[in-house]
Amino acid sequence: HPTASGLPGHGFVRTRRWTLEAVERLPDGQVRVALADAGGPMPGFATDWRVRLEVTVGAALDIALTATNAGST
């Protein structure tokens, strides 16, 4: 991390344990997998947050990452 040597260089979410939230087969035969991590305050990141990664596999590969501020600030 450029300003805090105690924090990971590329963010803390990539090293956390994610939870399998959903696996579904879509009507067109594609498969969608959703992983989530809802964490509390972390060093250097003072608010609650939620991250969801959704991967859809079919004729194409679609990836969506959504980060949400779940705190009051």
C-alpha positions as semicolon CSV with decimal commas, in nm:
position;residue;x (nm);y (nm);z (nm)
1;H;0,000;0,000;0,000
2;P;0,150;0,336;-0,099
3;T;0,061;0,525;0,220
4;A;0,016;0,256;0,488
5;S;0,273;-0,023;0,500
6;G;0,046;-0,241;0,718
7;L;-0,223;-0,267;0,447
8;P;-0,214;-0,500;0,143
9;G;-0,076;-0,349;-0,178
10;H;-0,386;-0,421;-0,388
11;G;-0,671;-0,394;-0,141
12;F;-0,800;-0,625;0,130
13;V;-1,102;-0,777;-0,046
14;R;-0,898;-0,997;-0,279
15;T;-0,745;-1,185;0,017
16;R;-1,068;-1,239;0,213
17;R;-1,280;-1,554;0,221
18;W;-1,582;-1,509;-0,008
19;T;-1,919;-1,680;0,045
20;L;-2,105;-1,863;-0,232
21;E;-2,435;-1,677;-0,249
22;A;-2,610;-1,834;-0,549
23;V;-2,572;-2,071;-0,842
24;E;-2,844;-2,070;-1,104
25;R;-2,909;-2,199;-1,455
26;L;-3,071;-1,929;-1,665
27;P;-3,349;-2,005;-1,917
28;D;-3,104;-1,967;-2,209
29;G;-2,869;-2,232;-2,063
30;Q;-2,616;-1,994;-1,912
31;V;-2,495;-2,049;-1,558
32;R;-2,464;-1,761;-1,309
33;V;-2,255;-1,783;-0,993
34;A;-2,261;-1,511;-0,726
35;L;-2,003;-1,469;-0,451
36;A;-2,026;-1,212;-0,173
37;D;-1,823;-1,071;0,112
38;A;-1,986;-0,849;0,371
39;G;-1,729;-0,713;0,608
40;G;-1,715;-0,465;0,885
41;P;-1,469;-0,187;0,936
42;M;-1,114;-0,272;0,828
43;P;-0,790;-0,088;0,904
44;G;-0,781;0,212;0,674
45;F;-1,145;0,164;0,570
46;A;-1,377;0,292;0,840
47;T;-1,724;0,197;0,717
48;D;-1,927;-0,122;0,669
49;W;-1,927;-0,251;0,314
50;R;-2,052;-0,531;0,089
51;V;-1,896;-0,666;-0,229
52;R;-2,071;-0,901;-0,475
53;L;-1,906;-1,074;-0,769
54;E;-2,141;-1,218;-1,030
55;V;-2,004;-1,440;-1,309
56;T;-2,227;-1,558;-1,595
57;V;-2,090;-1,831;-1,822
58;G;-2,244;-1,914;-2,159
59;A;-2,149;-1,826;-2,516
60;A;-1,984;-1,522;-2,356
61;L;-1,830;-1,462;-2,015
62;D;-1,983;-1,173;-1,819
63;I;-1,835;-1,052;-1,490
64;A;-1,989;-0,786;-1,265
65;L;-1,839;-0,658;-0,941
66;T;-2,060;-0,441;-0,719
67;A;-1,928;-0,261;-0,411
68;T;-2,179;-0,108;-0,169
69;N;-2,132;0,124;0,126
70;A;-2,344;-0,046;0,391
71;G;-2,260;0,202;0,663
72;S;-2,425;0,522;0,768
73;T;-2,154;0,746;0,619
